[in-house]
Coordinates of C-alpha atoms in Angstrom, one line a residue:
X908 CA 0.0 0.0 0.0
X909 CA 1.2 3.2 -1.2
X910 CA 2.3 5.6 1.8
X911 CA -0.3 8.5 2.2
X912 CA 1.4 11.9 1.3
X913 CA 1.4 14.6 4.0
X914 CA -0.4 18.1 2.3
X915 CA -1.4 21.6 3.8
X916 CA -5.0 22.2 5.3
X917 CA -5.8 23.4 1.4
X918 CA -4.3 19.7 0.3
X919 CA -1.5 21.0 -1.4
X920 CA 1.5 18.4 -0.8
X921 CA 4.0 19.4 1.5
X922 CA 7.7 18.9 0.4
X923 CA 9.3 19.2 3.6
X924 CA 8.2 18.7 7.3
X925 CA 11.7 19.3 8.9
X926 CA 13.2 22.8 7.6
X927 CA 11.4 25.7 6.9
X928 CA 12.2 27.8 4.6
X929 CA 15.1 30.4 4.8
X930 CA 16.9 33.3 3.1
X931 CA 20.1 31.0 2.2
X932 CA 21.3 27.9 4.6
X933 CA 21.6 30.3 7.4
X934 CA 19.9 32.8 7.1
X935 CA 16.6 33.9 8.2
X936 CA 12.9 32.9 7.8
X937 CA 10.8 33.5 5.0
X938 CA 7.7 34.7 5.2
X939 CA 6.4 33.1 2.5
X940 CA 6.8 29.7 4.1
X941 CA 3.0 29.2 3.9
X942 CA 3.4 25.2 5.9
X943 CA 5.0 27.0 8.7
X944 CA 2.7 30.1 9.3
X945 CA -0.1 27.4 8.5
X946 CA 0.8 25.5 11.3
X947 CA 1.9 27.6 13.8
X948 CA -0.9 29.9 13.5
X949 CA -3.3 26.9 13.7
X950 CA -1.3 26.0 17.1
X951 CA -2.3 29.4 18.7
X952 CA -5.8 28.6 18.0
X953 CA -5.7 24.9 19.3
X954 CA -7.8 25.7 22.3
X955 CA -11.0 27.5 23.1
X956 CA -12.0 28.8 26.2
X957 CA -12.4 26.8 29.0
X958 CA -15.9 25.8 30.9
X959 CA -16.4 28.7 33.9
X960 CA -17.6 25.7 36.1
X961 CA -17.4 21.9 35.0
X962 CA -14.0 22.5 32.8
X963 CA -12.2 19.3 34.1
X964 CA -14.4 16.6 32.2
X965 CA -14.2 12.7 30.8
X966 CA -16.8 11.2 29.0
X967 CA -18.0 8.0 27.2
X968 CA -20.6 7.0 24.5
X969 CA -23.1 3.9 25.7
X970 CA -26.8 3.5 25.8
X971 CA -30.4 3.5 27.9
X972 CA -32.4 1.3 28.0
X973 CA -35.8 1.0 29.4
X974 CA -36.2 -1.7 31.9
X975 CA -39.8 -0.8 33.8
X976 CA -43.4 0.7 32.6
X977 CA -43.1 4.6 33.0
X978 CA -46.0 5.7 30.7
X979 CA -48.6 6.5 32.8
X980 CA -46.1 9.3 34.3
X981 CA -44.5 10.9 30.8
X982 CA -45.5 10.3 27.0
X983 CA -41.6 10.6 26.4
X984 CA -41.1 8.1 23.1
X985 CA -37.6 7.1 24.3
X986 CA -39.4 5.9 27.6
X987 CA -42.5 4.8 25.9
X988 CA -41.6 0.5 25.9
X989 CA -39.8 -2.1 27.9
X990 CA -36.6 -2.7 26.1
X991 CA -36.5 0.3 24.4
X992 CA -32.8 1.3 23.4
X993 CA -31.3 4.8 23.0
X994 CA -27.7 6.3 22.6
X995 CA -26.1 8.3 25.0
X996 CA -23.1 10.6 25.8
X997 CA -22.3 11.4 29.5
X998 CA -19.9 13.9 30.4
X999 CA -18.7 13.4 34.7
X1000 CA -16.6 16.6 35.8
X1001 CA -15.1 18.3 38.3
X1002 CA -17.0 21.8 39.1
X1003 CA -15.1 24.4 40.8
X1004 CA -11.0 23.4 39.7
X1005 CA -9.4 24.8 36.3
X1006 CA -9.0 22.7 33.2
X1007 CA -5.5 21.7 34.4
X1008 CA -6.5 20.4 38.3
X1009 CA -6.2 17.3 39.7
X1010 CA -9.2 14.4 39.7
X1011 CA -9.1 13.4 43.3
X1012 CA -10.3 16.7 44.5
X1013 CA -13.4 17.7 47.3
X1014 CA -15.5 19.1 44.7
X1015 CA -19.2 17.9 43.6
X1016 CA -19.0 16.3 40.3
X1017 CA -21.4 17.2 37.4
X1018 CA -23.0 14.1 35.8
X1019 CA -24.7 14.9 32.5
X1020 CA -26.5 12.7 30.4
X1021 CA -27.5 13.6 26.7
X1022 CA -29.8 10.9 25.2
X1023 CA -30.1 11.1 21.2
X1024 CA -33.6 10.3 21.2
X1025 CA -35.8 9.8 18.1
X1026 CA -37.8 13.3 18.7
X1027 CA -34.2 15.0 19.7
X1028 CA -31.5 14.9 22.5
X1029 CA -32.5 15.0 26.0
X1030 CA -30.3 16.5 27.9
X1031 CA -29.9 15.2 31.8
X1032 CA -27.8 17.7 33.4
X1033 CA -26.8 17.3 37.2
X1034 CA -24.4 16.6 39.9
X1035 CA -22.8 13.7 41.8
X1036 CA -24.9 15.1 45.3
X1037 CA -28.6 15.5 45.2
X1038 CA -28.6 19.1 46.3
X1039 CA -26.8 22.6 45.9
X1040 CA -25.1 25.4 47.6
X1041 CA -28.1 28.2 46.5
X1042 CA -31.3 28.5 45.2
X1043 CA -31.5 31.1 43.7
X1044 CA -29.4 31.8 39.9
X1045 CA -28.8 35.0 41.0
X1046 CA -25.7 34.1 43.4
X1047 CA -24.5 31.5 41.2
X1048 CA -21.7 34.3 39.5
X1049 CA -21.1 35.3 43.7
X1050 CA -20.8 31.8 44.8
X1051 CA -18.6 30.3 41.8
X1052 CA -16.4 33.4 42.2
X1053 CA -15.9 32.6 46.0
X1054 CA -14.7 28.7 45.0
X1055 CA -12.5 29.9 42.5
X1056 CA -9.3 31.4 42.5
X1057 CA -8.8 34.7 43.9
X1058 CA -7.7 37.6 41.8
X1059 CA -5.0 38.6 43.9
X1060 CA -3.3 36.0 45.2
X1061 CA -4.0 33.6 42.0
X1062 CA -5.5 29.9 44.7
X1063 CA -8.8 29.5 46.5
X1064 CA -9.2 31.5 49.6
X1065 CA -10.9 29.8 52.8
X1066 CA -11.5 33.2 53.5
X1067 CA -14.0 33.7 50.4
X1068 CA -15.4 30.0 50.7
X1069 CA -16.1 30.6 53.9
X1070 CA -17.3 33.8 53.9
X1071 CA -19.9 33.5 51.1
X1072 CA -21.1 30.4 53.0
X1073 CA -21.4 32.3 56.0
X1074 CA -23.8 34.9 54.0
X1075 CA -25.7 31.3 52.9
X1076 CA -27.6 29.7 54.9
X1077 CA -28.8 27.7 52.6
X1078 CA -26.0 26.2 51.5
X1079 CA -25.4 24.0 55.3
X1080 CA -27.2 21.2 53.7
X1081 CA -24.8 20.8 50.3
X1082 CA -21.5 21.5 52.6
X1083 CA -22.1 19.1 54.9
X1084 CA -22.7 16.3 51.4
X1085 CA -19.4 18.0 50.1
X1086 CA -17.6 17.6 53.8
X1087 CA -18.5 13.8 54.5
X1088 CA -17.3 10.7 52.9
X1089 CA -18.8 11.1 49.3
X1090 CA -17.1 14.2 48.7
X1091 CA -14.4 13.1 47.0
X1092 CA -15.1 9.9 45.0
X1093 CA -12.9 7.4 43.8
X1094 CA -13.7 7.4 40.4
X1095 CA -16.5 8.4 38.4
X1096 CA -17.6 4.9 38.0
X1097 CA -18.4 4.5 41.7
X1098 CA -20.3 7.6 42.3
X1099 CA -24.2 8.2 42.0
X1100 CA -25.8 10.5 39.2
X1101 CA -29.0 13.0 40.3
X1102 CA -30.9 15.2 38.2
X1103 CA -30.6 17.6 41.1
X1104 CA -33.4 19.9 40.0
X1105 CA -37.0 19.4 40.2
X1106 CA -38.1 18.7 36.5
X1107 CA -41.8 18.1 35.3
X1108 CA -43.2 14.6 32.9
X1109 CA -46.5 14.8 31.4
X1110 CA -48.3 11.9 30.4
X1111 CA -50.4 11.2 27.5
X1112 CA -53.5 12.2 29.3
X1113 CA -52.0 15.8 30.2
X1114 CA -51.5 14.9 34.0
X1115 CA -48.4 16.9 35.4
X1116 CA -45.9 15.2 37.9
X1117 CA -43.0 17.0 38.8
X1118 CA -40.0 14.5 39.1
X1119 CA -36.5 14.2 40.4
X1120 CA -33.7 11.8 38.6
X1121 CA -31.3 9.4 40.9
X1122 CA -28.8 7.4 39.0
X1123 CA -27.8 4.6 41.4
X1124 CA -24.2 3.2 40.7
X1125 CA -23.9 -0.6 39.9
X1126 CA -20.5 -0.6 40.9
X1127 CA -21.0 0.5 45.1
X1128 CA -20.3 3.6 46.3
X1129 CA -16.5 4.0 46.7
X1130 CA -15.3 7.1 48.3
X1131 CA -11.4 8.7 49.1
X1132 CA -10.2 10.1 52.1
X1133 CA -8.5 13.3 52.3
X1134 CA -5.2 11.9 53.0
X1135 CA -5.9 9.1 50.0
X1136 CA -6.6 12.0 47.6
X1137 CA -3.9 14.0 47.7
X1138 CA -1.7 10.8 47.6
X1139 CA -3.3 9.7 44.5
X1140 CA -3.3 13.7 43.0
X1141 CA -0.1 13.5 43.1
X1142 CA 0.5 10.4 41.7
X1143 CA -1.5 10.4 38.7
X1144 CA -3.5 14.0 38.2
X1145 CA -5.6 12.3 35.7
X1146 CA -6.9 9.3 38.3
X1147 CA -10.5 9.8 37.1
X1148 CA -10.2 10.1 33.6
X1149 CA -7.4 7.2 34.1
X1150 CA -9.9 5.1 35.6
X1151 CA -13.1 5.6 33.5
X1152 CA -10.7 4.8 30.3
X1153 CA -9.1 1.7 30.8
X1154 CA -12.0 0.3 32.5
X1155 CA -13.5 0.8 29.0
X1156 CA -11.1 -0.1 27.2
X1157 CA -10.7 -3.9 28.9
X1158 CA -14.5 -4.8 28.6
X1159 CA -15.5 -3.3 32.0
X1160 CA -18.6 -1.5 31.7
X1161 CA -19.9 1.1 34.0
X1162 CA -23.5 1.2 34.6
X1163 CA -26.4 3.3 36.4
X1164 CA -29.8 2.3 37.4
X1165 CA -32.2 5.4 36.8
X1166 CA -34.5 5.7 39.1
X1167 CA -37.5 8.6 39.3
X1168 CA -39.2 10.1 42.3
X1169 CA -42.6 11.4 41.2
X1170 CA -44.9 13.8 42.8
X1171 CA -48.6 14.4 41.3
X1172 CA -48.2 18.1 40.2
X1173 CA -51.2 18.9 42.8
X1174 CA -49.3 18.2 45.7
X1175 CA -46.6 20.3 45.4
X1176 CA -48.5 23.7 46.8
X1177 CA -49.6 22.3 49.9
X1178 CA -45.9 20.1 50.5
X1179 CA -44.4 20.9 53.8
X1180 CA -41.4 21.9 52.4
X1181 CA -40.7 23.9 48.5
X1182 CA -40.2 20.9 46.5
X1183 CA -38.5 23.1 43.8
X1184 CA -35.9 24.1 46.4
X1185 CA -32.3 22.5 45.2
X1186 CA -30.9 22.7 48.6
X1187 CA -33.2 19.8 49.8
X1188 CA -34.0 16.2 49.0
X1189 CA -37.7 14.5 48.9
X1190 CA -37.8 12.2 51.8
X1191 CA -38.4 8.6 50.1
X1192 CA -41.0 8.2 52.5
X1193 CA -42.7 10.7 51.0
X1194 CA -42.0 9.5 47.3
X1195 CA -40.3 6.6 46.5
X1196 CA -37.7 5.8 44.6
X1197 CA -39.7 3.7 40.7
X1198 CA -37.0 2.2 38.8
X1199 CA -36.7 3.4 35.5
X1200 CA -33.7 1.8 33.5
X1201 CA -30.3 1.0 33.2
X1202 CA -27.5 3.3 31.5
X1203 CA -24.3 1.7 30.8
X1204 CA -21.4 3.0 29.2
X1205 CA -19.4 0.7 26.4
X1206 CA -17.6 2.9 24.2
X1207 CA -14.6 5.6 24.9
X1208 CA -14.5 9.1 22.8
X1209 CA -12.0 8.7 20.1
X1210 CA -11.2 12.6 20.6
X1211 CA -11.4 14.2 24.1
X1212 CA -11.4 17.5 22.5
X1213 CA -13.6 16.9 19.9
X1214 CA -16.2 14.7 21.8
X1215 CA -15.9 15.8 25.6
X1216 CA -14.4 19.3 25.5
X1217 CA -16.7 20.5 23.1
X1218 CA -19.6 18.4 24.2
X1219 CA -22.1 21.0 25.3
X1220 CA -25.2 19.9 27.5
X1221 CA -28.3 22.5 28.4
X1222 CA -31.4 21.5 30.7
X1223 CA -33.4 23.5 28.3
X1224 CA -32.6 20.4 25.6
X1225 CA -36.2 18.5 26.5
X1226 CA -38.4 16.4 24.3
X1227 CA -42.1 15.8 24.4
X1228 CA -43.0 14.5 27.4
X1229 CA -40.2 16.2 29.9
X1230 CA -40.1 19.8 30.9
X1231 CA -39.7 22.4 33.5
X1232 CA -40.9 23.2 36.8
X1233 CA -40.8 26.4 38.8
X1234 CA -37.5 25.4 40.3
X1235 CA -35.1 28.8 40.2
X1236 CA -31.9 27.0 39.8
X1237 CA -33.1 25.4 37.1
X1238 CA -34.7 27.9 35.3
X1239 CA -31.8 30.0 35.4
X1240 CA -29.8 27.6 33.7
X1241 CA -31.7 27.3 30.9
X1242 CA -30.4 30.2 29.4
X1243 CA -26.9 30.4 31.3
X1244 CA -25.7 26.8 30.0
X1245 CA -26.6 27.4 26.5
X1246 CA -25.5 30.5 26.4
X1247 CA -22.2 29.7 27.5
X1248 CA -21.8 27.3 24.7
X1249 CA -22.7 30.1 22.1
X1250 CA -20.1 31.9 23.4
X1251 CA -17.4 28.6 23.7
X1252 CA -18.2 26.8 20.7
X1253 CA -20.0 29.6 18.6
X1254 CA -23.7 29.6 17.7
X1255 CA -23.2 26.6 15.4
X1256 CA -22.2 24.1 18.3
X1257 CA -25.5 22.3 17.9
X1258 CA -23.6 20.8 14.4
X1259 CA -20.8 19.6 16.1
X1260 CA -20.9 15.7 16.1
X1261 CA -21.0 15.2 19.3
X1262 CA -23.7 17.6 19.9
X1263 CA -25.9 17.1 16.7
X1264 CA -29.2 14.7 17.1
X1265 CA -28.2 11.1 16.0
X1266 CA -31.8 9.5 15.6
X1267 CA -33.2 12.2 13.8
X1268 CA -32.4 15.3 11.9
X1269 CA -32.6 18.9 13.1
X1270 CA -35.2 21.0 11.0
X1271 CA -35.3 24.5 11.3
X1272 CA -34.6 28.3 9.5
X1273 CA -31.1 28.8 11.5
X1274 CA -28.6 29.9 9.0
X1275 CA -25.0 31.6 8.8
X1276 CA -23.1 32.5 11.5
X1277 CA -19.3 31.1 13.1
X1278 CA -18.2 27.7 11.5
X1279 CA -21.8 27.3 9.3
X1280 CA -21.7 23.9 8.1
X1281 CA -25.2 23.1 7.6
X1282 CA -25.9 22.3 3.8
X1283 CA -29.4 23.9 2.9
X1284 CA -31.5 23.2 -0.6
X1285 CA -30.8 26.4 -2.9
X1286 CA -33.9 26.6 -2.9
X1287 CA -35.1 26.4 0.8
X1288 CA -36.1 29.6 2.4
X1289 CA -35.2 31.2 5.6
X1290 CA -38.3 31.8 7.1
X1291 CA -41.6 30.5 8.7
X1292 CA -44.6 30.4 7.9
X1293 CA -43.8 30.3 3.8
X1294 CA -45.9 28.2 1.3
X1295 CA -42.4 26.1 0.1
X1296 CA -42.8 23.1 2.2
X1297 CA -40.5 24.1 4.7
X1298 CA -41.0 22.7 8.3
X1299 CA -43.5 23.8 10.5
X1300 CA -44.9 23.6 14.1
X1301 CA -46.7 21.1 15.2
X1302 CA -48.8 22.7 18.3
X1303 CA -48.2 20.1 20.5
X1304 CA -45.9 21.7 23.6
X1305 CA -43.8 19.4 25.2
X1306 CA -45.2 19.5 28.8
X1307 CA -48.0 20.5 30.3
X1308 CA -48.6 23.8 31.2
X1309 CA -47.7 25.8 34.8
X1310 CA -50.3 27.9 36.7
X1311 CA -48.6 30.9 37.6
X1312 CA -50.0 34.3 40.0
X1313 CA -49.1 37.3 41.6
X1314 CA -47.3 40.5 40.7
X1315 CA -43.9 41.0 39.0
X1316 CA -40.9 41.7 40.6
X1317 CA -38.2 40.2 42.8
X1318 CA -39.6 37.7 45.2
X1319 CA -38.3 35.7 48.3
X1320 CA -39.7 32.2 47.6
X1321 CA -43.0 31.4 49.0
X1322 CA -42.5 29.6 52.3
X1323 CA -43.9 26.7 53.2
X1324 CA -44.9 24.8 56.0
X1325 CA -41.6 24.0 57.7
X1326 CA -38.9 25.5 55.1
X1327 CA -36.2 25.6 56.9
X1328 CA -32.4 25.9 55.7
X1329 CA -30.4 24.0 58.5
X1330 CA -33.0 20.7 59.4
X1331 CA -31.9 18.3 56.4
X1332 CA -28.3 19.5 56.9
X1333 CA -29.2 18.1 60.6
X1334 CA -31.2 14.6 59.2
X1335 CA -28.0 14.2 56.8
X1336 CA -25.7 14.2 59.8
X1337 CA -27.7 12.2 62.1
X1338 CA -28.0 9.6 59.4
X1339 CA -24.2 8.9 59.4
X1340 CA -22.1 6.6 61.9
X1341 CA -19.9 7.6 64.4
X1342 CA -16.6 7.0 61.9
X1343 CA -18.9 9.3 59.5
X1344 CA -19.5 11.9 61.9
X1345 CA -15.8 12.1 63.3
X1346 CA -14.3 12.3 59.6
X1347 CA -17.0 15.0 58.6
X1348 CA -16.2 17.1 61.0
X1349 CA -12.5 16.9 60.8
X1350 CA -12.7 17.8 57.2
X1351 CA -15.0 21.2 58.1
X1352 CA -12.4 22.3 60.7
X1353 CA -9.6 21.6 58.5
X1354 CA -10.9 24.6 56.2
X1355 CA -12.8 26.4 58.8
X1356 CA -10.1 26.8 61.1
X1357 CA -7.9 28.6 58.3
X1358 CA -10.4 31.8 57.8
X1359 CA -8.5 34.6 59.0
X1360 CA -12.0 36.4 60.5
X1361 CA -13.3 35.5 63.7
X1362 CA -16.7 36.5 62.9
X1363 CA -16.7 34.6 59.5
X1364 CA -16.2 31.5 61.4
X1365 CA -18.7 32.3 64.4
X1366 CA -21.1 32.8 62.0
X1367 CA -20.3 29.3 59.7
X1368 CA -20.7 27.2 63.7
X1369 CA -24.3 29.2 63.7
X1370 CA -25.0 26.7 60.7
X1371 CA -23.8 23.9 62.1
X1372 CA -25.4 24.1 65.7
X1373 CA -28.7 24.9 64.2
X1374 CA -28.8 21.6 61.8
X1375 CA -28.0 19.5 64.9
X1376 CA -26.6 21.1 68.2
X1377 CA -23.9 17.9 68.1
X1378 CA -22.5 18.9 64.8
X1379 CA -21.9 22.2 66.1
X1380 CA -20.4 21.6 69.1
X1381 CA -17.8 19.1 67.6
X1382 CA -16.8 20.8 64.9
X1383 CA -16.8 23.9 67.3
X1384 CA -14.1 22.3 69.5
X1385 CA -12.0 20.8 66.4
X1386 CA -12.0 24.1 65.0
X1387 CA -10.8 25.9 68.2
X1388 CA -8.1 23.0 68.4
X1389 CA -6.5 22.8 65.4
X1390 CA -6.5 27.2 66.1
X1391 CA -4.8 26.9 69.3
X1392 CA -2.0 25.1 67.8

């Protein structure tokens, strides 16, 4: 076989891949070396920006299949049979460290799902813990700025985690997740997947439920210790991504079982908490955990830039059947994670390959812009309605519709019943064993105790004694301890 012959990005053969061109043997560059400035201007352009949150990634292609009757909840057609098969891509990643951080890290992890289903992709898009920091999308800039590296001194400040947290109530419940044993799991394989948000399913009879998503790891839970993760940081930076890889590669496949909570849309006014609150969980008391399905993942990217870098998820990516609910978080980001793709990728990311439906064909008037690769009839017009035969709606919305009251303008949640910031924080706690307890609250003092304000950290052991007077006392005397020394 004949040996392929290197060319320029034009396909003009290249003569010589080791010299460039000079004035004489010695002498200096030419301009007109067009393979050199080809390629060295193409090297300054290698990378894009990086994610804001979720920049550290891995990801792997595999499938869903539906293992258990959901249609009397949601007329979704890639949920609508037993058996039923659909491609996925899921994309686990650190949230708060830079594209170049370590794996083993405390961090939550972002688990997000996109299923190429026959009436579009479905994009799954949540987190390794069940809850968050906030609630509302308006301190999500505040709060990710006070994870992330300070301005001045270039590393995360306890002062600014700690402070912000201090000015959050709300966020006891998610630090004390982020503080115990699950906060830093040993692989991505060995971690659970939750929709985190409330979302909504409407079934073929237009009944509402609103629904939360828990993807159950079939591999156990498998968590690090502090002391193990900074041994295995160092070691190998890449542990995750390491891990996920060559587990893949030698026939081990990772898999989830999905499983729904589901609350008939009636019920959620009169619940004793805000059910669209993402700092707090649904008892399963109160809503039990249906089975769904099972994801498994066979297949590794054959490009991490072109399939996980640039793989770009958004919550507001639903098909008929699934849609919103009143949730703040979550109705936030749907415009903030789109929009931050437009701005990554360019307008035209939806064409990328990893990005573009797979079992079906995207049908609509968007034309031109960055990197336009979409091949249109001559013919085909640019607008809608127009008496060509171009597409057209179908007046069928996706989910049902939400009842909505009141005046405009910028509202504390309504309250319910027994809303309340610090008691889940409090069951969480209680829930765990003595080993649990004692590691939890080792890890909390560890940062605590290096905030430089006294009244930052009196106001941080406020939380803590009010989710369970315990869990404030001990992590009280740690952090006075480890201060003394």
């Amino acid at each position: 076989m004949s040996q392929r012959v290197l060319t320029t990005e034009s396909g003009a053969p290249v003569a010589d891949n080791q010299n460039s061109a000079t004035a004489g043997a010695g002498g200096p560059l030419l301009l007109q070396d067009q393979h050199l400035l080809e390629k060295l201007a193409r090297f300054n352009r290698e990378r894009i920006p990086e994610r804001v949150v979720h920049a550290r990634g891995s990801g792997a292609y595999g499938h869903f299949e539906v293992t258990d009757d959901v249609t009397d909840f949601t007329h979704a057609d890639f949920l609508s049979a037993v058996g039923r098969r659909t491609e996925v891509f899921v994309r686990f990643s650190t949230v708060a460290d830079s594209l170049g951080g370590a794996d083993a890290v405390r961090d939550p992890r972002g688990f997000a799902v996109k299923f190429y289903t026959e009436e579009g992709n479905y994009d799954l898009v949540g987190n390794n813990t069940p809850v968050f920091f906030i609630k509302d999308p308006i301190k999500f800039p505040d709060f990710i700025h006070s994870q992330k590296r300070d301005p001045f001194t270039g590393r995360q400040e306890p002062d600014n985690v700690w402070d912000f947290w201090a000015h959050s109530p709300e966020a006891t419940h998610q630090v004390t997740w982020l503080m115990g044993d699950r906060g830093i799991p040993a692989s991505y394989r060995h971690m659970n997947g939750y929709g985190s948000h409330t979302y909504q399913w409407t079934n073929s009879r237009g009944e509402a439920f609103f629904v939360k998503y828990h993807c159950k790891t079939n591999q156990g839970i498998r968590s690090l210790s502090s002391e193990q993760a900074a041994e295995i940081a160092g070691r190998d930076p890449n542990s995750h991504q390491t891990d996920l890889l060559q587990a893949i590669e030698r026939g081990v496949h990772p898999s989830w079982t999905l499983h729904v909570q589901l609350m008939p849309a009636a019920e959620a006014s009169d619940y004793r908490f805000n059910p669209f609150d993402l700092t707090k969980v649904w008892p399963h008391q109160d809503y039990p955990l249906r089975r769904v399905g099972r994801l498994v993942l066979d297949r590794n990217p054959d490009n991490v830039f072109a399939e996980v870098e640039q793989a770009a998820f958004s919550p507001n990516n639903f098909v008929p059947g699934i849609g919103a609910s009143p949730d703040k978080m979550l109705q936030g980001r749907l415009f903030a994670y789109a929009d931050a793709h437009r701005y990554r990728l360019g307008v035209n990311h939806t064409l990328l390959a990893v990005n573009a439906p797979r079992a079906t064909t995207a049908q609509n008037y968007g034309r031109d812009g960055l990197m336009a690769s979409n091949p249109q009839d001559r013919y085909a017009k640019n607008y809608e309605p127009n008496s060509f035969d171009g597409p057209v709606e179908t007046g069928r919305p996706l989910s049902a519709p939400l009842a909505v009251s009141g005046h405009t303008g910028t509202h504390e949640a309504p309250a319910h019943t027994k809303d309340d910031d610090f008691f889940q924080a409090g069951e969480l706690y209680r829930l765990m064993s003595a080993e649990e307890k004692s590691r939890l609250v080792a890890n909390i003092a560890g940062g605590l105790s290096q905030v430089s304000r006294d009244d930052v950290i009196e106001t941080n052991l406020a939380h803590f004694h009010a989710a369970d007077p315990e869990y404030g006392r001990r992590v009280e005397e740690a952090v006075r301890a480890l201060r003394e020394d």
